[in-house]
mmCIF file of C-alpha atoms and ligand atoms in Angstrom:
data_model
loop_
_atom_site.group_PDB
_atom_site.id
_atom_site.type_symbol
_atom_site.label_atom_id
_atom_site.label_comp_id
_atom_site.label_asym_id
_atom_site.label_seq_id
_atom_site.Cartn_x
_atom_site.Cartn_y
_atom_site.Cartn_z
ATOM 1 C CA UNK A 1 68.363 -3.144 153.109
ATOM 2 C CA UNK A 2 70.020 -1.357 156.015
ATOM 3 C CA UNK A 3 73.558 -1.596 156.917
ATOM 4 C CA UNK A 4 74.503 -1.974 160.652
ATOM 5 C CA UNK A 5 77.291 0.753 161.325
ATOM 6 C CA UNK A 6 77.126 2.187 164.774
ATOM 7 C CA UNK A 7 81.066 2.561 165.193
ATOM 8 C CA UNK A 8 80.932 5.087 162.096
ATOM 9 C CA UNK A 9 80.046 8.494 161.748
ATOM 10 C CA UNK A 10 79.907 10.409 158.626
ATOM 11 C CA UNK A 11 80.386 14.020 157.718
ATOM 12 C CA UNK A 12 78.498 14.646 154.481
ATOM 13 C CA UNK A 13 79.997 18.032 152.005
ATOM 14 C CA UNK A 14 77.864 18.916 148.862
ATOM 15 C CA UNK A 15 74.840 18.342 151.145
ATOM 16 C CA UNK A 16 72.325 20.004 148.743
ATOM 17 C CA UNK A 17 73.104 18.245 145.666
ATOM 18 C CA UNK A 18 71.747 14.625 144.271
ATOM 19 C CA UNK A 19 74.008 12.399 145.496
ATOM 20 C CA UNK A 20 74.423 14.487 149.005
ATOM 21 C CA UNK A 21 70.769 14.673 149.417
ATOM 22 C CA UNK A 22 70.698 10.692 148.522
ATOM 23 C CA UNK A 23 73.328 10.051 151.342
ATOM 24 C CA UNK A 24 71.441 12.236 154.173
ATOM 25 C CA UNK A 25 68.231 10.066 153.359
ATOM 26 C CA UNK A 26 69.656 6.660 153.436
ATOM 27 C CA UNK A 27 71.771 7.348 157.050
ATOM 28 C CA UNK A 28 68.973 8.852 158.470
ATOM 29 C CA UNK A 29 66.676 6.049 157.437
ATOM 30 C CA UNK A 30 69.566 3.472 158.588
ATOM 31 C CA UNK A 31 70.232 5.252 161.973
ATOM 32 C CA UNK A 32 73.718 5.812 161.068
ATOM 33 C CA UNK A 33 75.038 9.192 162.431
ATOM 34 C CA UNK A 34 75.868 11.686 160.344
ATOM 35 C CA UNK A 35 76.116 15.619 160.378
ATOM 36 C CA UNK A 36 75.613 17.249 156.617
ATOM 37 C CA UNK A 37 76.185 21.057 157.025
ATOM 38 C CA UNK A 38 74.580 23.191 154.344
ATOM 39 C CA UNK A 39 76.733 24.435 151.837
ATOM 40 C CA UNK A 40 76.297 27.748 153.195
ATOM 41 C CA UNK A 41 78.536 27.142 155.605
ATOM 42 C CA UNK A 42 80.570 24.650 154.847
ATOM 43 C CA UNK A 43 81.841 25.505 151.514
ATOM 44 C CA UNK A 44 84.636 22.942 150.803
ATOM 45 C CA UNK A 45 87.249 25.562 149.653
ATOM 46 C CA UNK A 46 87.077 27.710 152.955
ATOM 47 C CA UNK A 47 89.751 25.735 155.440
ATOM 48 C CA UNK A 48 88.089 27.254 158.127
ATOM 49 C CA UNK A 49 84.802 25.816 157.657
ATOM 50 C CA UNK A 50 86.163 22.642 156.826
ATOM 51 C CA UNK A 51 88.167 22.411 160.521
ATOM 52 C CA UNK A 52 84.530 23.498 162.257
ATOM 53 C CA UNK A 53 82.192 21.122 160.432
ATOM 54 C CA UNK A 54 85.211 17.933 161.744
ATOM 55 C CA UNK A 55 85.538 19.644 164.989
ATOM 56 C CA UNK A 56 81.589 19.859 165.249
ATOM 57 C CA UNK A 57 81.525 16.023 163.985
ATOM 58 C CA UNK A 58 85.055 13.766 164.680
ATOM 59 C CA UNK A 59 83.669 12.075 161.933
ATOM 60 C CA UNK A 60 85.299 8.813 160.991
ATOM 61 C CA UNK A 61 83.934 8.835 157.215
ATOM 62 C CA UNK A 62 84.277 12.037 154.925
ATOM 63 C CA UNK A 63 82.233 11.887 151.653
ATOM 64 C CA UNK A 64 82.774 14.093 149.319
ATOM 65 C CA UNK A 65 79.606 14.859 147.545
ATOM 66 C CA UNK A 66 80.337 18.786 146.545
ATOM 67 C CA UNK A 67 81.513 19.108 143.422
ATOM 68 C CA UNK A 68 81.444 22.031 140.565
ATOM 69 C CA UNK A 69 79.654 19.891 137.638
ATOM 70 C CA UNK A 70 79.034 22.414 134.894
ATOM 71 C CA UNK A 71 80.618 21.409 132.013
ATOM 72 C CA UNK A 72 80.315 24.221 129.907
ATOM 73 C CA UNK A 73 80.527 26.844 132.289
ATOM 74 C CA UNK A 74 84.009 25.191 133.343
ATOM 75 C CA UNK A 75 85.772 26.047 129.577
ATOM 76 C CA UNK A 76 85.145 29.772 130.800
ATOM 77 C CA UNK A 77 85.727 29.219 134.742
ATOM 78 C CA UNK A 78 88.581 26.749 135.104
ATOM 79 C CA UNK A 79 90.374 28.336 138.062
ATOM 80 C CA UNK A 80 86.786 27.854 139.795
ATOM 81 C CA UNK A 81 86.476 24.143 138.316
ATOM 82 C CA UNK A 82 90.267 23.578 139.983
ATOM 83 C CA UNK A 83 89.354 25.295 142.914
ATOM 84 C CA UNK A 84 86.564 23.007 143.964
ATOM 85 C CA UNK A 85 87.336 19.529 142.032
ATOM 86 C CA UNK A 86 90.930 19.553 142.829
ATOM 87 C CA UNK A 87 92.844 22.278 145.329
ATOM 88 C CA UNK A 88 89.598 21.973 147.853
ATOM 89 C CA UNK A 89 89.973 17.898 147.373
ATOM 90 C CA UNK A 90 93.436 17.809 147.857
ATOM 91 C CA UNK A 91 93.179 20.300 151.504
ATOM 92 C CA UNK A 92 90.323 18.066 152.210
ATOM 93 C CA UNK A 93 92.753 14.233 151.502
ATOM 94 C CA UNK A 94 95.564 15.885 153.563
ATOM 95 C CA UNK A 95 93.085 16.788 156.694
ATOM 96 C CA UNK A 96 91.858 13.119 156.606
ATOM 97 C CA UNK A 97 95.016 11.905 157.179
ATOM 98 C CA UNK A 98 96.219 14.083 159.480
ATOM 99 C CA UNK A 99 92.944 12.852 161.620
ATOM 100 C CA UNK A 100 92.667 9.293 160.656
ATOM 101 C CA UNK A 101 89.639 9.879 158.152
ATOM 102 C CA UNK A 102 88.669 7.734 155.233
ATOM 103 C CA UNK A 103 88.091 10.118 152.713
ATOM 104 C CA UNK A 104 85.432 8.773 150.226
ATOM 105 C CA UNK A 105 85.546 10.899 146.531
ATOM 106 C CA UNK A 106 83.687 10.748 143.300
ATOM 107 C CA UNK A 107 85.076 11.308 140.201
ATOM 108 C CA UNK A 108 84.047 10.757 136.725
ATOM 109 C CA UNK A 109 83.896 9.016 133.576
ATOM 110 C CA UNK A 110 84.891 12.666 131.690
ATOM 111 C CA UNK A 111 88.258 11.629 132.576
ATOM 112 C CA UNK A 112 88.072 9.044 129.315
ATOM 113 C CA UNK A 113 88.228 10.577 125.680
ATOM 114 C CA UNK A 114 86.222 7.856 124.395
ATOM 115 C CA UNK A 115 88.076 6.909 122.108
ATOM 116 C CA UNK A 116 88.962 3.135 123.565
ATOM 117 C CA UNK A 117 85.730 1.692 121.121
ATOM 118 C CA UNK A 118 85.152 -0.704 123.811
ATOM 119 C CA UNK A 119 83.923 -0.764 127.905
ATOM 120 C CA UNK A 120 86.366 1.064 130.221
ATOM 121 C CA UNK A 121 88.158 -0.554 133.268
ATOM 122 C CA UNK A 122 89.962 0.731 136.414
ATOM 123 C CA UNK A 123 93.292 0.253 134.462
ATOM 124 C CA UNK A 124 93.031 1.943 131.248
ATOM 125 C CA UNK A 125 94.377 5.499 130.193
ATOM 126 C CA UNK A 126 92.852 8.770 131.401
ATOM 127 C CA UNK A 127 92.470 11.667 129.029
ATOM 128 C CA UNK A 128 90.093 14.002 129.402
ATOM 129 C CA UNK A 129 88.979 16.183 126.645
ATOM 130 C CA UNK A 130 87.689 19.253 128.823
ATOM 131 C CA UNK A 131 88.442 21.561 131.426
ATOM 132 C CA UNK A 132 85.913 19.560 133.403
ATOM 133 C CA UNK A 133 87.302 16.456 133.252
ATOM 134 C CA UNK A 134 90.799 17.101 133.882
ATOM 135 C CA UNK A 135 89.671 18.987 136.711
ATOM 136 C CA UNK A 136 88.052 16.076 138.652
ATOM 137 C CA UNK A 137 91.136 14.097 137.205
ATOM 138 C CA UNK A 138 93.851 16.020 139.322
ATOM 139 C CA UNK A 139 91.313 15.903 142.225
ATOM 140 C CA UNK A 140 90.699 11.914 142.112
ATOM 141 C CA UNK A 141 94.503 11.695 141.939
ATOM 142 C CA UNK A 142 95.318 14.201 145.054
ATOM 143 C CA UNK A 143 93.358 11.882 146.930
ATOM 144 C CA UNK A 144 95.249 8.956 146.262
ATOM 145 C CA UNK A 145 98.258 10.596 146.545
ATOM 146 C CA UNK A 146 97.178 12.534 150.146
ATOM 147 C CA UNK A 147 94.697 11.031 151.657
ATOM 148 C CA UNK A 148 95.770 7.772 152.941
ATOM 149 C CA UNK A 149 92.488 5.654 153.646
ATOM 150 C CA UNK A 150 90.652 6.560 150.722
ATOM 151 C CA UNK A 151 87.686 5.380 148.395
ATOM 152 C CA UNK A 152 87.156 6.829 144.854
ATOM 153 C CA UNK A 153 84.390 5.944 142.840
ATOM 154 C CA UNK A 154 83.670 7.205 139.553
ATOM 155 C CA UNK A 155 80.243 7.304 138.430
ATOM 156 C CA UNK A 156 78.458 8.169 135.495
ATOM 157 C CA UNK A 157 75.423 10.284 134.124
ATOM 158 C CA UNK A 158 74.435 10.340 137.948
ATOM 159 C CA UNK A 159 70.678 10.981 138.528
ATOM 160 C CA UNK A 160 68.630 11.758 141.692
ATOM 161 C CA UNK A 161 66.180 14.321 143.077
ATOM 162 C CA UNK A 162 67.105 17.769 141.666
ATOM 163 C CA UNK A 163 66.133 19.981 138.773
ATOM 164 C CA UNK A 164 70.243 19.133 136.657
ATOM 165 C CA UNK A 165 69.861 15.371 136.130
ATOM 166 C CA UNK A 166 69.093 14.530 132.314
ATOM 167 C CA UNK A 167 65.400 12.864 133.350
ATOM 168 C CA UNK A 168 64.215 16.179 135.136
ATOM 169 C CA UNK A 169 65.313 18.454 132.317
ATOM 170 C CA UNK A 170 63.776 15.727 129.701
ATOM 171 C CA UNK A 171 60.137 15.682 131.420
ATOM 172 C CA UNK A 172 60.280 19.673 130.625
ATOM 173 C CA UNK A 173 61.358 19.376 127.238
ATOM 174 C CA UNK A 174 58.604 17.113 126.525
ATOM 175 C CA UNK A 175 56.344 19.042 128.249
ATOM 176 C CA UNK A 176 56.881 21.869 125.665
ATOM 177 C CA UNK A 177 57.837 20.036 122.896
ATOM 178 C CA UNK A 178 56.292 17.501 120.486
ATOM 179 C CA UNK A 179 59.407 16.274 118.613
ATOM 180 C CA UNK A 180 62.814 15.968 120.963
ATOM 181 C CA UNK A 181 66.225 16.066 119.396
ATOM 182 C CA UNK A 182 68.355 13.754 121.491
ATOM 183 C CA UNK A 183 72.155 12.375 120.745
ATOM 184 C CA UNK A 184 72.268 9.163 119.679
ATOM 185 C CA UNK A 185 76.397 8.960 119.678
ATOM 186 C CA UNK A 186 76.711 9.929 122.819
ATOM 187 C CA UNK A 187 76.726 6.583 125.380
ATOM 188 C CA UNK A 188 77.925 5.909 129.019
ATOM 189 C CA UNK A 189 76.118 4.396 131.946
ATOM 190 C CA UNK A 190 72.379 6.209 133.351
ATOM 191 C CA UNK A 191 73.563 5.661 137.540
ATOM 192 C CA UNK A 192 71.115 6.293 140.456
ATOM 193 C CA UNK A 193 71.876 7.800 143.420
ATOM 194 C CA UNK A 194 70.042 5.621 145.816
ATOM 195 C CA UNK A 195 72.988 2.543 144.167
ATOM 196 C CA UNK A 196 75.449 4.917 144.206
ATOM 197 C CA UNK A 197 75.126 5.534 148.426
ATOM 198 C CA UNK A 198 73.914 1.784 148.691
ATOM 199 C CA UNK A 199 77.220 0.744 147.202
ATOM 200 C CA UNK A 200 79.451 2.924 149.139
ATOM 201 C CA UNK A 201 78.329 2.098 152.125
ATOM 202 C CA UNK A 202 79.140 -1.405 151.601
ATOM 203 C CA UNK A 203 82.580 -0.906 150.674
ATOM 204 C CA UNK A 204 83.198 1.221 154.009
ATOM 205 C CA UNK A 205 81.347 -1.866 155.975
ATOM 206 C CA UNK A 206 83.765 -4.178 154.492
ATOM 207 C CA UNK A 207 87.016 -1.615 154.445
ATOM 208 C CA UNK A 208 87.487 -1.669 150.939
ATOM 209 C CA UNK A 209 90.124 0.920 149.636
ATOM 210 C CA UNK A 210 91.310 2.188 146.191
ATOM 211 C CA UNK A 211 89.196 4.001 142.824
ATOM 212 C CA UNK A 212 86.508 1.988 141.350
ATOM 213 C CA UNK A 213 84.101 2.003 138.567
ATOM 214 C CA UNK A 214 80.837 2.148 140.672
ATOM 215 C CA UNK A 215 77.645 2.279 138.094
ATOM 216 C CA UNK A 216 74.570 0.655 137.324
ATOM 217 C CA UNK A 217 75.149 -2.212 134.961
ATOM 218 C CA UNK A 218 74.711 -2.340 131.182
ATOM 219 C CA UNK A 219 74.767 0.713 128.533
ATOM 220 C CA UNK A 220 72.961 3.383 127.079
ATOM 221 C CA UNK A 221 72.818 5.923 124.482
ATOM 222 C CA UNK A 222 71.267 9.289 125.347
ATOM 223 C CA UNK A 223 68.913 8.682 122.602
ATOM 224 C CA UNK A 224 68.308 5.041 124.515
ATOM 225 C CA UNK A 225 67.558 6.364 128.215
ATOM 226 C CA UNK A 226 65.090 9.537 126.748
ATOM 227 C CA UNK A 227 63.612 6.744 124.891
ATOM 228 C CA UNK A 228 62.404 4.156 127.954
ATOM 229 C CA UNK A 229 61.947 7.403 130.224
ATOM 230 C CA UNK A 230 59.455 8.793 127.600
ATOM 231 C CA UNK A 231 57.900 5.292 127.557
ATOM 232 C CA UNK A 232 57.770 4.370 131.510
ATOM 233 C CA UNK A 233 56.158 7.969 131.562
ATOM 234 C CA UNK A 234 53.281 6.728 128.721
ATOM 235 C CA UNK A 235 54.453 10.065 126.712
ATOM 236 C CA UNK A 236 54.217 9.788 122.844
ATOM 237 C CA UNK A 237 56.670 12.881 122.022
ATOM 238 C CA UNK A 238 58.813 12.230 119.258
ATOM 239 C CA UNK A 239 62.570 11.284 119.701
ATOM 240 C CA UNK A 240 65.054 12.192 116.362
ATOM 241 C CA UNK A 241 68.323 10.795 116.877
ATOM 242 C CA UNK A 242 70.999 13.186 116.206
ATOM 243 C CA UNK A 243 74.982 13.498 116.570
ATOM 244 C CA UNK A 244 75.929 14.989 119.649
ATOM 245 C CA UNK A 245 78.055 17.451 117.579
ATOM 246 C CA UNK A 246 74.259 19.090 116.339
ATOM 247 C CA UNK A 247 74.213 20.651 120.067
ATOM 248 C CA UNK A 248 77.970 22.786 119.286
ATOM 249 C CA UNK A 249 78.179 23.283 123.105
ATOM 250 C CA UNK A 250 81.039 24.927 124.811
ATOM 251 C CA UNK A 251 82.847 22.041 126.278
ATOM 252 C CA UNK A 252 84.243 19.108 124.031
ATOM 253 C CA UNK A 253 82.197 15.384 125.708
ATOM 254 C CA UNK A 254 83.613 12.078 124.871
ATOM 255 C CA UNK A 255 81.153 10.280 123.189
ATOM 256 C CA UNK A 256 81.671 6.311 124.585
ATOM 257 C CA UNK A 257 82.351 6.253 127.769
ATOM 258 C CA UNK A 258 80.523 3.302 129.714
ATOM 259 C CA UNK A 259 82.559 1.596 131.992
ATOM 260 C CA UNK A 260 82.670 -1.673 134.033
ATOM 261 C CA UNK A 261 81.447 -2.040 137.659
ATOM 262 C CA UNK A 262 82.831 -5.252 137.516
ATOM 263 C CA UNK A 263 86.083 -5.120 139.961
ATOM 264 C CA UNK A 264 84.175 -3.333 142.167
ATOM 265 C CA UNK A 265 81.433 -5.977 142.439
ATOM 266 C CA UNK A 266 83.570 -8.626 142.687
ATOM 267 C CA UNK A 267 85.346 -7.228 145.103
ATOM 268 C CA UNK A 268 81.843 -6.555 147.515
ATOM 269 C CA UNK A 269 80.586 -9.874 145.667
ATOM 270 C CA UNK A 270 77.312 -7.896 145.027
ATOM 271 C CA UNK A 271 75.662 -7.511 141.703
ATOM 272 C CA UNK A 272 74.720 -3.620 140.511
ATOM 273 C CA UNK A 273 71.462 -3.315 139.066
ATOM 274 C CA UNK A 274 70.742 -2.529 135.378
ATOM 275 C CA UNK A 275 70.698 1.122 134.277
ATOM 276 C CA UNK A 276 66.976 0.519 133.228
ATOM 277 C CA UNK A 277 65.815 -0.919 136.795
ATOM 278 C CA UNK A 278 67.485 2.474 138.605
ATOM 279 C CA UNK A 279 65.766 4.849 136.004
ATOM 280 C CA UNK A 280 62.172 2.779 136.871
ATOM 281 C CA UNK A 281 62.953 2.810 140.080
ATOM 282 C CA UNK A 282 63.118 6.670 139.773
ATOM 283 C CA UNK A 283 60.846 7.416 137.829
ATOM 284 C CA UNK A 284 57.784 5.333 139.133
ATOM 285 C CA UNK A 285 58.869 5.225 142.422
ATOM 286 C CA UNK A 286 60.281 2.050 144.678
ATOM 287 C CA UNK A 287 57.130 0.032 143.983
ATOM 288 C CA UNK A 288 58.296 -0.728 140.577
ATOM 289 C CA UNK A 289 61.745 -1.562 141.591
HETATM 290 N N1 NAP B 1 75.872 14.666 137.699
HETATM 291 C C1 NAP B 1 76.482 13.815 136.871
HETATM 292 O O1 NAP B 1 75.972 13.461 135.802
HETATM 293 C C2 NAP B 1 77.834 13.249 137.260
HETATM 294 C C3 NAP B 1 78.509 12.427 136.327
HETATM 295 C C4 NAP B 1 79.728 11.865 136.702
HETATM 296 C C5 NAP B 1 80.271 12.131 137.938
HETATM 297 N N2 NAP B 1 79.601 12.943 138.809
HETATM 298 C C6 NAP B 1 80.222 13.207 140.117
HETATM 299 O O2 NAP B 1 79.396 12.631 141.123
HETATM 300 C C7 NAP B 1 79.480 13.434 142.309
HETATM 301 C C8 NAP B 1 78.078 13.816 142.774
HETATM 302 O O3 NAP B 1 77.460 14.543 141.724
HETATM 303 P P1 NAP B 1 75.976 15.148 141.840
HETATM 304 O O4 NAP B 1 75.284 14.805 140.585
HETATM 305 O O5 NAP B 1 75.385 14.841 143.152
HETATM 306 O O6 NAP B 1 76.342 16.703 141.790
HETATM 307 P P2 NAP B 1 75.398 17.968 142.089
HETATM 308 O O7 NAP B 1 73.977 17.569 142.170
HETATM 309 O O8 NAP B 1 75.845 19.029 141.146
HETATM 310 O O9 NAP B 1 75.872 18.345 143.574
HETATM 311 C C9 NAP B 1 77.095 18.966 143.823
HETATM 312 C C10 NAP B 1 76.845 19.870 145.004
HETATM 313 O O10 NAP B 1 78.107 20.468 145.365
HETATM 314 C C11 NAP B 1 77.804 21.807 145.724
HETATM 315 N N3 NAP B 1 79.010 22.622 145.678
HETATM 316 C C12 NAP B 1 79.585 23.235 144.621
HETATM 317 N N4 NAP B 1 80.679 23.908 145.031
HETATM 318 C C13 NAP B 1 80.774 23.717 146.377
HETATM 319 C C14 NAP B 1 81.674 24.175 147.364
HETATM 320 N N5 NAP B 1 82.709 24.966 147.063
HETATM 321 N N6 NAP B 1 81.475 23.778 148.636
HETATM 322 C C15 NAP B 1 80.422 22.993 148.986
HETATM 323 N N7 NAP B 1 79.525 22.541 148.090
HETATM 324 C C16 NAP B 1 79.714 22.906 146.790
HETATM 325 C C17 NAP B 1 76.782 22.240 144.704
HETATM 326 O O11 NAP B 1 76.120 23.397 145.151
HETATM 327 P P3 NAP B 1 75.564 24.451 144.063
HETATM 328 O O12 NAP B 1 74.566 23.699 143.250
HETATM 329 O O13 NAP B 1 75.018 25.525 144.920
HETATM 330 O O14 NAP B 1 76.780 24.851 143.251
HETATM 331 C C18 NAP B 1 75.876 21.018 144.681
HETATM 332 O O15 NAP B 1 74.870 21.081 145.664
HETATM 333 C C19 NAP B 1 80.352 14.623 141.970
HETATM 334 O O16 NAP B 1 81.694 14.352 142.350
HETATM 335 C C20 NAP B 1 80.285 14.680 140.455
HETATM 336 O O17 NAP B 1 81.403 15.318 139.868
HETATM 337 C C21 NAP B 1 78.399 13.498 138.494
#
């Protein structure tokens, strides 16, 4: 559904990633205005293309879609990781103020160690476990120390168009592969783009402020979502269960990390939709919605 929302305009960073490329679809397709610079030139640790792209824009909403995601990589690149997830965020919170900008952030549930047994909520202790996480951890709390108006979300196992979500590397491992080895102790909450941006822009249109939860509802194991991808896609690979420990990647992942969406819906008084209706959605396109 489209949002009316003429009296805002939005400057989009991290244009050319999923949940960028999500948010310069939906404004267009609302008529909302908008200006999403390529990253090429508006890389969000250069100050001086940050003060061009709000000169070029006097946006009233800044969303922060950039962000440096690889987890591995970051155990060998963490001044890199801290450049972009947190000393770029906190420039960014302090030039929002200083113009009267809601600042709209993403963070993560990496900033969990998993080790609560039980659904995470808004309240609950942070700990991350790798260079990642505590990354986007100092950079979700720069912005609500520094950016005044501010919304954080923190999503999950994020999916969209691109070639780094889990579905798009699964279709080519089954294309090669007969027999998949997916982790079955590994769970948190599958989270489409297209509700990620639908969601946001509700809590701007009603001035919500503060961090929030913002998923799709319900839980998964990895094992779980390659599983009903495999099937919506009629593909009879096999799927072994395994620990995620079998992988011995760089970076140390919490393994349950699903948390609730539920302040944040009460708060819109909206309902999210379940995990398996976003990866459908996705997968066969909107008619099966
Ligand atoms: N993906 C997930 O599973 C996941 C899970 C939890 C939370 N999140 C959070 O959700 C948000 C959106 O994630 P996403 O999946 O859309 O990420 P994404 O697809 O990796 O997009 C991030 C974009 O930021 C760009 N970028 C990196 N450094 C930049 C810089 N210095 N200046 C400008 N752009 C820069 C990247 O460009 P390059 O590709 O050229 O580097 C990429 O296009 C992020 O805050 C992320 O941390 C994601």
């Amino acid at each position: 559904m489209g949002l009316i929302m003429h009296d805002q305009s939005f400057l989009i960073l991290g244009s050319g990633g999923q949940l960028g490329k999500a948010f310069k679809a939906r404004l267009a397709a609302d008529g909302i205005p908008f200006l999403a610079p390529e990253e090429q030139v508006c890389n969000i640790t250069d100050a001086r293309h940050m003060e061009k792209a709000l000169a070029a824009c006097e946006p009233t909403v800044l969303v922060n879609c950039a962000a440096y995601n690889a987890v591995d990589d970051a155990e060998a690149n963490a001044d890199l990781a801290d450049a972009v997830n947190h000393k770029a965020v906190r420039a960014l919170s302090k030039l929002c103020r200083a113009n009267n900008i809601l600042m709209v952030h993403y963070g993560t549930d990496y900033v969990f160690d998993g080790k609560k047994h039980d659904i995470y909520d808004e309240d609950d202790a942070v700990n991350p476990l790798n260079v990642y996480g505590r990354s986007k951890l100092d950079g979700e709390r720069a912005v609500c120390d520094c950016a005044g108006e501010f919304l954080v979300f923190r999503p999950s196992w994020v999916f969209g168009e691109g070639a780094q979500n889990f579905i798009t590397k699964l279709r080519g491992w089954a294309a090669d592969n007969r027999v998949l080895r997916v982790s079955s102790d590994e769970a948190s909450i599958p989270t489409g783009v297209d509700n990620i941006v639908d969601v946001t822009l509700r809590a701007v249109q009603h001035g919500l402020r503060g961090l929030y939860h913002l998923t799709n509802s319900g839980y998964a194991s990895r094992y779980e979502w390659a599983r009903y991808v495999l099937e919506l896609l009629h593909l009879e690979n096999v799927v072994m269960p395994v620990p995620m420990s079998a992988f011995r990647s760089k970076a140390e992942r919490p393994l349950f990390t699903p948390m609730s969406n539920e302040r944040l819906c009460g708060r819109l008084n909206i309902d999210i939709p379940h995990w398996k209706d976003a990866v459908r959605q996705h997968v066969l396109g909107s008619d099966h919605a």
